[in-house]
Tab-separated table of C-alpha atoms in Angstrom:
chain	number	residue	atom	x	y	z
A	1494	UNK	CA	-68.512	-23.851	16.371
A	1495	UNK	CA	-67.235	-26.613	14.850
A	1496	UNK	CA	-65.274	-26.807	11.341
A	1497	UNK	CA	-68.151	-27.672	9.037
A	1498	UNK	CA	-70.553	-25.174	10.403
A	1499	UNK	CA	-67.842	-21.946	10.163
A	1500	UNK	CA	-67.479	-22.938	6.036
A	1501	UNK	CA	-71.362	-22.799	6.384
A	1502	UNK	CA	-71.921	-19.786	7.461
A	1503	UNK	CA	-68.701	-17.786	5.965
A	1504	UNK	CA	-69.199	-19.534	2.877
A	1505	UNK	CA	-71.761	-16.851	0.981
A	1506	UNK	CA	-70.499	-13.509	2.778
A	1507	UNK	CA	-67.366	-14.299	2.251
A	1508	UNK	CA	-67.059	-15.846	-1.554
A	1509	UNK	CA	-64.750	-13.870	-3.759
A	1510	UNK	CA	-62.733	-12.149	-0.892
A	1511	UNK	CA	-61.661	-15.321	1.122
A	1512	UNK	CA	-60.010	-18.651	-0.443
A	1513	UNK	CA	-59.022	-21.788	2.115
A	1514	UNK	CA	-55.874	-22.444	1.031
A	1515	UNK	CA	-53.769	-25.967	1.961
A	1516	UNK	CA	-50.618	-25.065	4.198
A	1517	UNK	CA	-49.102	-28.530	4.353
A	1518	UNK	CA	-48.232	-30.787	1.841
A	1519	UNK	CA	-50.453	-33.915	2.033
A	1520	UNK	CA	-51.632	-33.126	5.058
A	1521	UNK	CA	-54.992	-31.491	4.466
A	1522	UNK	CA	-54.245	-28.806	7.080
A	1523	UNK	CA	-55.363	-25.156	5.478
A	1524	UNK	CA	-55.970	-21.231	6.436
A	1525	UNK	CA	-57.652	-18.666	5.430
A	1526	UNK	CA	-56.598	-15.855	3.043
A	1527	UNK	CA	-57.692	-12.846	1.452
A	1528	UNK	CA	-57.923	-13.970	-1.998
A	1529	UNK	CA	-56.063	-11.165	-3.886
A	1530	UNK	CA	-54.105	-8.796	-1.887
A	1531	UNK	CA	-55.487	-5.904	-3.754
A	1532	UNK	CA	-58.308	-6.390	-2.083
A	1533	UNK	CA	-57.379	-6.477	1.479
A	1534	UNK	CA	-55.593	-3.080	0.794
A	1535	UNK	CA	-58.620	-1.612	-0.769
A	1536	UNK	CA	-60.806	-2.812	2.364
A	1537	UNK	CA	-58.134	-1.502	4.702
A	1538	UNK	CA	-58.000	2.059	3.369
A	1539	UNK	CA	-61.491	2.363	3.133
A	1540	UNK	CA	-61.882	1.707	6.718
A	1541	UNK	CA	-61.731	4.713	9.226
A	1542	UNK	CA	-59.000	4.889	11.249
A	1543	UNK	CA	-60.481	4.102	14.333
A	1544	UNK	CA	-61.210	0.978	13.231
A	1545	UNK	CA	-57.927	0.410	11.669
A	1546	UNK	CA	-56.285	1.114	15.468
A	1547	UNK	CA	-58.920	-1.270	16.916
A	1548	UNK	CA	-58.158	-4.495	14.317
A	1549	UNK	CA	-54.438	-3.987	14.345
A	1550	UNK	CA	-54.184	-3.889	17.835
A	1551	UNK	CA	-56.416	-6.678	18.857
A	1552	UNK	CA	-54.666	-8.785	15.917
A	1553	UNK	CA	-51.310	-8.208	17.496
A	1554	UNK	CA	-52.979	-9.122	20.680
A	1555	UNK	CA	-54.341	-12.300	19.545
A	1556	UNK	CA	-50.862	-13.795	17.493
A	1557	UNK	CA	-48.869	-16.520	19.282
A	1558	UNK	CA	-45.741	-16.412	17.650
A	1559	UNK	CA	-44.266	-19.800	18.516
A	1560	UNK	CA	-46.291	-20.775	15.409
A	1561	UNK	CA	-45.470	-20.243	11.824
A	1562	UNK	CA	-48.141	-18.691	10.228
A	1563	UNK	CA	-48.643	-16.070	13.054
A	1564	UNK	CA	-44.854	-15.433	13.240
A	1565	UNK	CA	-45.018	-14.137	9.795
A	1566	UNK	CA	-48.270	-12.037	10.408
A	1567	UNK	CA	-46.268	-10.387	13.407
A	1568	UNK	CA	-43.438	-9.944	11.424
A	1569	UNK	CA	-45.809	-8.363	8.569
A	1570	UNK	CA	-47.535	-5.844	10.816
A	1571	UNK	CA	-44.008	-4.673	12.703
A	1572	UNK	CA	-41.600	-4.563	10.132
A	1573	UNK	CA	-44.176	-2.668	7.279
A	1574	UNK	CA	-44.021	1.326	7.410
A	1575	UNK	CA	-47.124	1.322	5.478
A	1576	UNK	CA	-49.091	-0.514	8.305
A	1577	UNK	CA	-47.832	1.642	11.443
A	1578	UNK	CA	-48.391	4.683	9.820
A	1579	UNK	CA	-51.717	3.970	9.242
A	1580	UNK	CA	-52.719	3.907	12.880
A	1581	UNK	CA	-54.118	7.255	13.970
A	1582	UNK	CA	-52.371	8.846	16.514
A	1583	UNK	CA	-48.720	9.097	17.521
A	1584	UNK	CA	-49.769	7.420	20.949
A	1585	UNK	CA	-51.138	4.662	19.462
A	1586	UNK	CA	-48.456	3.699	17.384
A	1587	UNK	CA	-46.043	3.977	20.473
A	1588	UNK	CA	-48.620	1.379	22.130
A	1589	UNK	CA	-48.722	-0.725	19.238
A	1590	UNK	CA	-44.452	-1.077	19.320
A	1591	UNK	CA	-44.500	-1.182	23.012
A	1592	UNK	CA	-46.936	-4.423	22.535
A	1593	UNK	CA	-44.961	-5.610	19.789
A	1594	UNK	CA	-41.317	-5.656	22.273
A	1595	UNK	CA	-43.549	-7.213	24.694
A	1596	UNK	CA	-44.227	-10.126	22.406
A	1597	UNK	CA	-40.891	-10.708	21.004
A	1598	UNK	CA	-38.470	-8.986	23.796
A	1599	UNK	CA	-35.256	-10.685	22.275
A	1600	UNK	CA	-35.629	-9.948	18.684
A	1601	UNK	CA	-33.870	-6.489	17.811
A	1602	UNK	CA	-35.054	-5.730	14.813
A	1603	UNK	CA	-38.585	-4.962	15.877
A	1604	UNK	CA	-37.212	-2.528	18.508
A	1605	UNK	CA	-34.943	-1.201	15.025
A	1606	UNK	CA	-38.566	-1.009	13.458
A	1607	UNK	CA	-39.713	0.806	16.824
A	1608	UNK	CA	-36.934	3.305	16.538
A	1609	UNK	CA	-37.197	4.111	13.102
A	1610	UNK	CA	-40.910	4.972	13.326
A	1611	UNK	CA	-40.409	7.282	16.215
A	1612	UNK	CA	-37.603	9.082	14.224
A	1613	UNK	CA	-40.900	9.117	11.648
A	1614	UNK	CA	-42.716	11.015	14.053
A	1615	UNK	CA	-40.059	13.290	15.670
A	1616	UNK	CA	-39.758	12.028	18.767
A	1617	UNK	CA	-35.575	11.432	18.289
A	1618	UNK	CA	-34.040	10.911	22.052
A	1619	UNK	CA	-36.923	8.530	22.446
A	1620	UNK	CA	-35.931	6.544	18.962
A	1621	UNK	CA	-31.944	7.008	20.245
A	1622	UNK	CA	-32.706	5.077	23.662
A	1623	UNK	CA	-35.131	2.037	21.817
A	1624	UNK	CA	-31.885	1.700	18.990
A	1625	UNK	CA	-29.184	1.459	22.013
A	1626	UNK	CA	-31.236	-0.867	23.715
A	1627	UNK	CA	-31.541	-2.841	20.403
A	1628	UNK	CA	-27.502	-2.726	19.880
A	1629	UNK	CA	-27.412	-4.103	23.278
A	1630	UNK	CA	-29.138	-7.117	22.040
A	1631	UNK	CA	-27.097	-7.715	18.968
A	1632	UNK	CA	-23.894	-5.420	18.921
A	1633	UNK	CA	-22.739	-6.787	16.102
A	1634	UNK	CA	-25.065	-6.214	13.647
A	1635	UNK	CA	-24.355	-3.153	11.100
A	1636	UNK	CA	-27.535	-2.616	10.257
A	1637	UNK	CA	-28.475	-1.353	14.019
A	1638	UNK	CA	-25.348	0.682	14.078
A	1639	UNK	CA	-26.505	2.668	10.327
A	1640	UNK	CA	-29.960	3.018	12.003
A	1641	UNK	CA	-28.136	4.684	15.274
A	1642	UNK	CA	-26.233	6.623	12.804
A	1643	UNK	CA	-29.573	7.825	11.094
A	1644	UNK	CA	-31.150	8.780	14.191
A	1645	UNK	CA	-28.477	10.758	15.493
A	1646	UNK	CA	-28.026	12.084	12.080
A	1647	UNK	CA	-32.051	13.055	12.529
A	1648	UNK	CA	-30.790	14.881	15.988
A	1649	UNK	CA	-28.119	16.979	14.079
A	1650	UNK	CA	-30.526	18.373	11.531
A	1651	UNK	CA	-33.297	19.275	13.878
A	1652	UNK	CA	-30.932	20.519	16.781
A	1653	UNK	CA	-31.251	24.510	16.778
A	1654	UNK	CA	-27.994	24.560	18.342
A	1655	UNK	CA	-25.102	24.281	16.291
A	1656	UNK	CA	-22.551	23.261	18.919
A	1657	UNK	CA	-25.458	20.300	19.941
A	1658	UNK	CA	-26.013	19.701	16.213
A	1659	UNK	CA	-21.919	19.583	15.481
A	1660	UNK	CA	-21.819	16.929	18.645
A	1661	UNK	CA	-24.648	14.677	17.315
A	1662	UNK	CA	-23.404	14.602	13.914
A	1663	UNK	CA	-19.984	13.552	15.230
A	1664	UNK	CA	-21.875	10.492	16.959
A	1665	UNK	CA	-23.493	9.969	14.112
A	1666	UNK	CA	-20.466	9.915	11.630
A	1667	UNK	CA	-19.031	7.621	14.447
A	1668	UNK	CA	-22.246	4.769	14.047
A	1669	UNK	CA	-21.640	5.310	10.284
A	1670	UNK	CA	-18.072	4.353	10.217
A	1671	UNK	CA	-18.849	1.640	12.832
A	1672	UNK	CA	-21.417	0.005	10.267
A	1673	UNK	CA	-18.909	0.507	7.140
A	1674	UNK	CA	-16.074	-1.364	9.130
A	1675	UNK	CA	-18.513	-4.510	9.701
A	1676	UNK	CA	-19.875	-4.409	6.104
A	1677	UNK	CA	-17.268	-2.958	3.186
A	1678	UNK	CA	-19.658	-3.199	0.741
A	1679	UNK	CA	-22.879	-2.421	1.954
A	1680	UNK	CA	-24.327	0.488	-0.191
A	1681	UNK	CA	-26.597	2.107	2.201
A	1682	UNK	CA	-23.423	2.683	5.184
A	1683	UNK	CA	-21.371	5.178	2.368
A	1684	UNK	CA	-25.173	6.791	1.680
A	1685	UNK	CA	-25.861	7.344	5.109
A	1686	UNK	CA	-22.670	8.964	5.344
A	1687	UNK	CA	-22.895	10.952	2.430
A	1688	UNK	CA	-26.288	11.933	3.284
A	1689	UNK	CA	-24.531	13.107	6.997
A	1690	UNK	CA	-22.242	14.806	5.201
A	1691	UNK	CA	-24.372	17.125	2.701
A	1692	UNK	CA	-27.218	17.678	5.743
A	1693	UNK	CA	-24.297	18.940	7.484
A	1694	UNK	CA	-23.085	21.278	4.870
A	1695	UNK	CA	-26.309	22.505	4.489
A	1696	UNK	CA	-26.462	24.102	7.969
A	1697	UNK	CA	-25.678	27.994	8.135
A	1698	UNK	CA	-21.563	27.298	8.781
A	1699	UNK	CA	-18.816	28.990	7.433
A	1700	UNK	CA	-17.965	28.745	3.591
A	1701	UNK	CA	-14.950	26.887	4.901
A	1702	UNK	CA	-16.451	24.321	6.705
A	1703	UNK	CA	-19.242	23.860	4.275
A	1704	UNK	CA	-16.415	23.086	1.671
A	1705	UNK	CA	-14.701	20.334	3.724
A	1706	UNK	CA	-18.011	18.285	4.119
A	1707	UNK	CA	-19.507	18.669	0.825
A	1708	UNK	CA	-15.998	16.971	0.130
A	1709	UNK	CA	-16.563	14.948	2.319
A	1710	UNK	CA	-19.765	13.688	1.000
A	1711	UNK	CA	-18.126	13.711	-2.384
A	1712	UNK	CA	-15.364	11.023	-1.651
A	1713	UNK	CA	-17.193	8.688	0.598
A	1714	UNK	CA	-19.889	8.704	-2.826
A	1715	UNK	CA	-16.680	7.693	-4.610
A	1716	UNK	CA	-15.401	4.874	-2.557
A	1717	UNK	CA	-18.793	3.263	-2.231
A	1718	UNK	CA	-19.059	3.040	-5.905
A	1719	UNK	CA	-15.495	1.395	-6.310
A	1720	UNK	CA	-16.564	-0.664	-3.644
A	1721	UNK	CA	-19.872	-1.975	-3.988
A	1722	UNK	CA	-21.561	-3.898	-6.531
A	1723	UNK	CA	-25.238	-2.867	-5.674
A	1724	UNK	CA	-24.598	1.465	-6.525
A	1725	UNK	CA	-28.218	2.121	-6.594
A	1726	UNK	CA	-28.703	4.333	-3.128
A	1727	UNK	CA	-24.835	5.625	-4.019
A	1728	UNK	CA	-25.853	7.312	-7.183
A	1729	UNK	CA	-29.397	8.752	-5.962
A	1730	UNK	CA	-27.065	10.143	-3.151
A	1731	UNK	CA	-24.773	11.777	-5.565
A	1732	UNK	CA	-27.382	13.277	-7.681
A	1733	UNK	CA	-28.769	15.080	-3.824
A	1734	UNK	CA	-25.452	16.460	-4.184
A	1735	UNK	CA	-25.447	17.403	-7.523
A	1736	UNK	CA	-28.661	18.766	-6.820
A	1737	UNK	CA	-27.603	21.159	-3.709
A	1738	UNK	CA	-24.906	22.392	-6.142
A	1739	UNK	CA	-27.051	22.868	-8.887
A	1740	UNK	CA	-25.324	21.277	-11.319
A	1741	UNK	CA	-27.922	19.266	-13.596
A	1742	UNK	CA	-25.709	17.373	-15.821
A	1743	UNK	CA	-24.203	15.814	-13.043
A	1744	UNK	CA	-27.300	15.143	-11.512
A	1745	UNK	CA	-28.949	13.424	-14.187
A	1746	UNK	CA	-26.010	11.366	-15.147
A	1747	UNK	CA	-25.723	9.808	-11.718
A	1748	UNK	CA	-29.367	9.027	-11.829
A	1749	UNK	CA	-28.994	7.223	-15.017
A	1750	UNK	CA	-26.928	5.043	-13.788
A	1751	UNK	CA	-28.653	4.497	-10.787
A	1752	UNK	CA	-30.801	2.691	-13.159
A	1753	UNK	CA	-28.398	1.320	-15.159
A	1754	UNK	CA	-27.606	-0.451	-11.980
A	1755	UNK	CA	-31.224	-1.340	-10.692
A	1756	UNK	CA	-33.316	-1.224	-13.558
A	1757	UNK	CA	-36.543	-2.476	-12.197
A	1758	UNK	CA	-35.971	0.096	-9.204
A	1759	UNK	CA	-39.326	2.716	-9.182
A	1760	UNK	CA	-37.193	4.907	-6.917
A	1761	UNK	CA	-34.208	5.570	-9.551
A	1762	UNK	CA	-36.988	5.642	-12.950
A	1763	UNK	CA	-38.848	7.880	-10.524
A	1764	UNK	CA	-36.324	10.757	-9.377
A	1765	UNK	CA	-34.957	10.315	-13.103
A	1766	UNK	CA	-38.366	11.125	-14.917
A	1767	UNK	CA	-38.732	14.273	-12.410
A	1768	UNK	CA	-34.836	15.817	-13.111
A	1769	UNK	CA	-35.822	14.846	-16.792
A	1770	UNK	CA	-38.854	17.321	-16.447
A	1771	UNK	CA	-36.882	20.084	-14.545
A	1772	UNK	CA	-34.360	19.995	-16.996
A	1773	UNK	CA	-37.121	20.283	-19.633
A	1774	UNK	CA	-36.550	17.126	-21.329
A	1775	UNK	CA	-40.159	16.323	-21.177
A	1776	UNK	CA	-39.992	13.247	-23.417
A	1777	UNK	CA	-37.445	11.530	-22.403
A	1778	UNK	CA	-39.499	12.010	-19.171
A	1779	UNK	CA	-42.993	10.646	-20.211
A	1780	UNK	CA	-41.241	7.325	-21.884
A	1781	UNK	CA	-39.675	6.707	-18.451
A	1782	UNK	CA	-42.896	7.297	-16.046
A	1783	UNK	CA	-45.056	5.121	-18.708
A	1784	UNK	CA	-42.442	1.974	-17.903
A	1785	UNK	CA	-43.211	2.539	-14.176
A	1786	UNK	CA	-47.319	3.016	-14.535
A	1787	UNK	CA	-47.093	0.048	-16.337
A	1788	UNK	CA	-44.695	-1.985	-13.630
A	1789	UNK	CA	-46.376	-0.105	-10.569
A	1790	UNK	CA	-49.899	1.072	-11.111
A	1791	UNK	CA	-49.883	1.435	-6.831
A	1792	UNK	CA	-47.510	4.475	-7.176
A	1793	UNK	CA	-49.240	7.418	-6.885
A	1794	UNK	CA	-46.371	9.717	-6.581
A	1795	UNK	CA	-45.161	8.173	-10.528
A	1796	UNK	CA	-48.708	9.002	-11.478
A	1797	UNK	CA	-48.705	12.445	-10.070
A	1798	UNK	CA	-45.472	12.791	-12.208
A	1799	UNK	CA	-46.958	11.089	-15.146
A	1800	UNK	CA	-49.845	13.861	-15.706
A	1801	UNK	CA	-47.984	16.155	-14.560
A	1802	UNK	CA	-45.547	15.433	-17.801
A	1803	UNK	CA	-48.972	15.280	-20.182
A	1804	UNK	CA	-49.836	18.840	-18.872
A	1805	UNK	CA	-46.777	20.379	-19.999
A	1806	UNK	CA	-46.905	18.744	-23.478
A	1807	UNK	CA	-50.359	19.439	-24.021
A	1808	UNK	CA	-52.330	15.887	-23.590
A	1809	UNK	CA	-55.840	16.302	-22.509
A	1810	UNK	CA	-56.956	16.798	-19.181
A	1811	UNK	CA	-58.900	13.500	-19.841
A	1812	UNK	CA	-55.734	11.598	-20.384
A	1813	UNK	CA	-54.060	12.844	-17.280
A	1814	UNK	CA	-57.477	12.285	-14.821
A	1815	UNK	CA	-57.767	8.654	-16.426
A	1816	UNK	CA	-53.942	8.120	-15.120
A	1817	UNK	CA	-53.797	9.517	-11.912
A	1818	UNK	CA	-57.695	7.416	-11.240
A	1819	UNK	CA	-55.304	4.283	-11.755
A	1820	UNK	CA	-53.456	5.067	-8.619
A	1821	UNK	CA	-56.367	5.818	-6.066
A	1822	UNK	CA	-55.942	2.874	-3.833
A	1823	UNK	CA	-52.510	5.071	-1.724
A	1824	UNK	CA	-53.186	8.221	-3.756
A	1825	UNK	CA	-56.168	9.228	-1.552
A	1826	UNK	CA	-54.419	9.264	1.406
A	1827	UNK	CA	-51.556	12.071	0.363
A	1828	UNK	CA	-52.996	15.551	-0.076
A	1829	UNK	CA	-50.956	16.523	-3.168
A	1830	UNK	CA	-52.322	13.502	-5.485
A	1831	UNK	CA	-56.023	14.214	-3.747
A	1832	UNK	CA	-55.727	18.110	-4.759
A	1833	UNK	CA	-54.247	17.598	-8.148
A	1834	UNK	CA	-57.157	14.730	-9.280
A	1835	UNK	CA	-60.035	16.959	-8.098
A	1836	UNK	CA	-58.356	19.968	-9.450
A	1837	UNK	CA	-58.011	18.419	-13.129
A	1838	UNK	CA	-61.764	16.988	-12.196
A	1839	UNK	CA	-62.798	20.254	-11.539
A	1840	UNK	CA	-61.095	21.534	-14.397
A	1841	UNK	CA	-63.061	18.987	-16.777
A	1842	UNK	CA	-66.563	19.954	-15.513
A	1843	UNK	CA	-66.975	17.551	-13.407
A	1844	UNK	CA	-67.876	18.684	-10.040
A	1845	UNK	CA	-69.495	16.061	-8.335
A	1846	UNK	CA	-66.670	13.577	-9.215
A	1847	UNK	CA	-64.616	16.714	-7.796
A	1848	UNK	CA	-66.284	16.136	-4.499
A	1849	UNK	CA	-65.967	12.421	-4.281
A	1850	UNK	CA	-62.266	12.543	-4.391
A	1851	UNK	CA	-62.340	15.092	-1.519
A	1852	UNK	CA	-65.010	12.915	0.643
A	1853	UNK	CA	-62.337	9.487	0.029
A	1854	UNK	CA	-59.611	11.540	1.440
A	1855	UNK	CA	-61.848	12.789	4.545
A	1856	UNK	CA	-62.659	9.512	5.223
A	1857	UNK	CA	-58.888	8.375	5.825
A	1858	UNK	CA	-58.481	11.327	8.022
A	1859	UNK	CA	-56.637	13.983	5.482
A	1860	UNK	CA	-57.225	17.016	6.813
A	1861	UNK	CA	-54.723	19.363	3.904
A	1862	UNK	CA	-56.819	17.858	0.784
A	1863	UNK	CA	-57.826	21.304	0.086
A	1864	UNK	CA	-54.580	22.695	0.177
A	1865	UNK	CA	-53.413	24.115	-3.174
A	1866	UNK	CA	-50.826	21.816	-4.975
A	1867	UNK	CA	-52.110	22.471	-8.278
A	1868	UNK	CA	-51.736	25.853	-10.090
A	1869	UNK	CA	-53.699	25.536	-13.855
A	1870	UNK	CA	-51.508	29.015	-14.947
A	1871	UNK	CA	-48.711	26.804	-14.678
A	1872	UNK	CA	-49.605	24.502	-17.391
């Protein structure tokens, strides 16, 4: 059909959701776009995931990235975790990465992408072979040789043999260190090391040896923060540490100045507000999660915290439902937020709502909603 009759007949089913929006200056040339994005997630989750396979997969099909606007879309679908994991199965996200090298054979970052979402799904000596094939491409670029690193790190902590474990993690110290010596001040190469370091130590070795990497872990946390100006990933690193060793002080200092450093970062407010509440500094903890509902509304896991926080100092069960109900749109889809809201529900009398929340989360293929996360002794 021609121009004139697609705004014809899209123009009524479609008002509200789609807006034509002009692409080039002057030129009258224009595309069509979801008109908030809120609402292409919320019609996205909602679908099953059947469908979701089907449309992704015929989308990357259909993209020609020698132009612009489908470039981006390509890039949008490869390089977002949120997307890929969505797909169903483990086979169909292998097909959907497979397609996606196919399409763009020379760029290594979408077989980086690739490797990083089979690490997601366990399949490591697959992930090592698609990252060496992607350093192959571009050996020079550090941020291939820290996703080597974490993938053989990955290989270390799974292996059941310590001799194989001990080998990988040497490989993966080496990627590391390769990484750090193209990029001094790159944050995330002394985290990944650090992290290397304390996954190591927590392995059953000697005292001795569990010493020497803790250490370890210890000083390369120290030179990254003399050495970098972005400390963020650094200090949520250290406070792992602190954590391990159970020292809370420690812990909570380094996570206050992660967000000293990054104050708009969810992650540091986040892993703050929860050492807040497990040192029992519940206030301290609520006035941090109520900065990041506000800034973040989408994250559920802040939420989850958030009532969590109004249990233990008493709010009503009302408050707590009505803040957890702003997070549904990703909340649904873990089975922790999904039993905690229809516990509280259930708590509150309100058993059909109850239901509901367990019939969103079977639609999106949760099959451990039931599962108890929430104990109402406990608060």
């Amino acid at each position: 059909i021609d121009l004139q009759q697609m705004y014809e007949k899209t123009r009524e089913s479609l008002k509200g959701v789609i807006i034509y929006e002009e692409i080039d200056d002057g030129l009258t040339d224009y595309a069509a776009r979801t008109r908030h994005r809120i609402i292409s997630h919320m019609v996205w989750n909602f679908l099953p995931s059947s469908e979701k396979d089907t449309l992704l997969h015929s989308a990357l099909d259909n993209l020609n990235i020698s132009y612009r606007l489908d470039k981006a879309a390509f890039d949008s679908f490869v390089y977002s975790d949120r997307m890929v994991d969505s797909l169903s199965s483990d086979d169909s996200k292998i097909r959907f990465f497979e397609r996606a090298c196919r399409i763009d054979p020379d760029n290594p970052y979408v077989q980086q992408h690739f490797a990083r979402m089979l690490v997601r799904i366990k399949k490591y000596t697959l992930a090592l072979n698609t990252i060496s094939q992607a350093i192959e491409l571009e050996p020079s670029s550090y941020i291939l040789h820290h996703t080597k690193g974490y993938v053989l790190q990955k290989m270390a902590e799974s292996s059941e043999s310590i001799d194989a474990g001990r080998r990988y993690m040497g490989q993966s110290e080496k990627e590391y260190q390769e990484a750090l010596n193209m990029n001094k001040t790159n944050p995330y190469c002394y985290q990944g090391l650090a992290s290397l370091y304390l996954a190591w130590a927590k392995r059953e070795l000697s005292e001795h040896e569990q010493t020497i990497y803790l250490s370890k872990a210890e000083e390369i946390v120290d030179e990254g923060l003399k050495k970098c100006r972005d400390k963020e990933s650094i200090w949520i690193e250290s406070s792992n540490i602190d954590k391990y060793l159970g020292d809370m002080p420690n812990r909570i200092h380094a996570l206050e100045q992660a967000v000293s450093d990054a104050p708009s970062s969810v992650l540091s407010r986040y892993l703050l507000s929860k050492a807040y509440n497990q040192s029992g500094d519940l206030q301290k903890a609520e006035e941090l999660l109520k900065t990041i509902i506000f800034d973040a509304p989408e994250e559920y896991r802040s939420s989850l915290e958030y009532a969590k926080t109004m249990l233990l100092l008493w709010k009503p069960i009302k408050e707590a439902i009505a803040v957890l109900y702003q997070s549904t749109l990703y909340g649904y889809s873990d089975y922790h937020y999904v039993s905690f809201l229809a516990g509280l529900l259930f708590l509150d009398s309100q058993f059909s709502e109850s239901e509901k929340v367990f019939a969103e989360s079977a639609k999106r293929g949760l099959i451990n909603a039931e599962r108890i996360c929430f104990r109402p002794s406990e608060y």
